[in-house]
């Protein structure tokens, strides 16, 4: 009986530790990407962005998403892909005003998405 309780508590502690580790890792990955999107936003706002800036953010996102597929559903990742591709296409065409709107949406998604996967009571029930 005592062994069962100890094993159960050990398994529970391991699960909680894993969830906390995943949360920290996920937030760090999104924070790095959020910083890149903020930089791109500033360049687009100043009309100094070019397609290389967009491709640099896209390359960073490709690296991040290859690791985040384990923790974040594919639909959420493809949602970011969609908005980033839209913004990069508009930057390539020189449509900075339209690109700014797309990047603004992307900023909100990147800022709010990690909170959907944190250990909060509203995310559990």
PDB file of C-alpha atoms in Angstrom, residues 33 36-37 40-41 44 49-62 80-96 98-104 106:
ATOM      1  CA  UNK A  33       9.626  34.542 -32.322  1.00  0.00           C
ATOM      2  CA  UNK A  36      11.495  38.801 -34.385  1.00  0.00           C
ATOM      3  CA  UNK A  37       7.930  39.721 -35.367  1.00  0.00           C
ATOM      4  CA  UNK A  40       9.730  43.105 -38.562  1.00  0.00           C
ATOM      5  CA  UNK A  41       6.764  45.254 -37.534  1.00  0.00           C
ATOM      6  CA  UNK A  44       7.520  47.617 -42.039  1.00  0.00           C
ATOM      7  CA  UNK A  49      11.582  46.195 -44.700  1.00  0.00           C
ATOM      8  CA  UNK A  50      12.471  44.102 -47.685  1.00  0.00           C
ATOM      9  CA  UNK A  51      11.764  40.514 -48.586  1.00  0.00           C
ATOM     10  CA  UNK A  52      14.947  39.340 -46.849  1.00  0.00           C
ATOM     11  CA  UNK A  53      13.569  40.620 -43.543  1.00  0.00           C
ATOM     12  CA  UNK A  54      10.380  38.647 -44.099  1.00  0.00           C
ATOM     13  CA  UNK A  55      12.299  35.554 -45.110  1.00  0.00           C
ATOM     14  CA  UNK A  56      14.520  35.839 -42.028  1.00  0.00           C
ATOM     15  CA  UNK A  57      11.443  35.788 -39.790  1.00  0.00           C
ATOM     16  CA  UNK A  58       9.999  32.924 -41.835  1.00  0.00           C
ATOM     17  CA  UNK A  59      13.248  30.962 -41.460  1.00  0.00           C
ATOM     18  CA  UNK A  60      13.242  31.546 -37.704  1.00  0.00           C
ATOM     19  CA  UNK A  61       9.631  30.392 -37.536  1.00  0.00           C
ATOM     20  CA  UNK A  62      10.441  27.256 -39.561  1.00  0.00           C
ATOM     21  CA  UNK A  80       0.763  31.444 -37.860  1.00  0.00           C
ATOM     22  CA  UNK A  81       2.139  30.167 -41.182  1.00  0.00           C
ATOM     23  CA  UNK A  82      -0.822  31.686 -43.001  1.00  0.00           C
ATOM     24  CA  UNK A  83      -0.509  35.175 -41.488  1.00  0.00           C
ATOM     25  CA  UNK A  84       3.273  35.204 -41.850  1.00  0.00           C
ATOM     26  CA  UNK A  85       3.040  34.183 -45.498  1.00  0.00           C
ATOM     27  CA  UNK A  86       0.455  36.884 -46.154  1.00  0.00           C
ATOM     28  CA  UNK A  87       2.689  39.507 -44.537  1.00  0.00           C
ATOM     29  CA  UNK A  88       5.794  38.362 -46.405  1.00  0.00           C
ATOM     30  CA  UNK A  89       3.946  38.455 -49.717  1.00  0.00           C
ATOM     31  CA  UNK A  90       2.776  41.999 -49.064  1.00  0.00           C
ATOM     32  CA  UNK A  91       6.255  43.097 -48.004  1.00  0.00           C
ATOM     33  CA  UNK A  92       7.631  41.619 -51.226  1.00  0.00           C
ATOM     34  CA  UNK A  93       5.104  43.659 -53.219  1.00  0.00           C
ATOM     35  CA  UNK A  94       5.880  46.814 -51.234  1.00  0.00           C
ATOM     36  CA  UNK A  95       2.376  47.011 -49.747  1.00  0.00           C
ATOM     37  CA  UNK A  96       3.598  48.127 -46.329  1.00  0.00           C
ATOM     38  CA  UNK A  98      -1.474  46.066 -45.753  1.00  0.00           C
ATOM     39  CA  UNK A  99       1.511  44.124 -44.421  1.00  0.00           C
ATOM     40  CA  UNK A 100       1.360  46.116 -41.211  1.00  0.00           C
ATOM     41  CA  UNK A 101      -2.181  44.908 -40.584  1.00  0.00           C
ATOM     42  CA  UNK A 102      -1.201  41.285 -41.165  1.00  0.00           C
ATOM     43  CA  UNK A 103       1.785  41.590 -38.847  1.00  0.00           C
ATOM     44  CA  UNK A 104      -0.405  43.205 -36.184  1.00  0.00           C
ATOM     45  CA  UNK A 106       0.392  37.904 -36.194  1.00  0.00           C
TER      46      UNK A 106
END
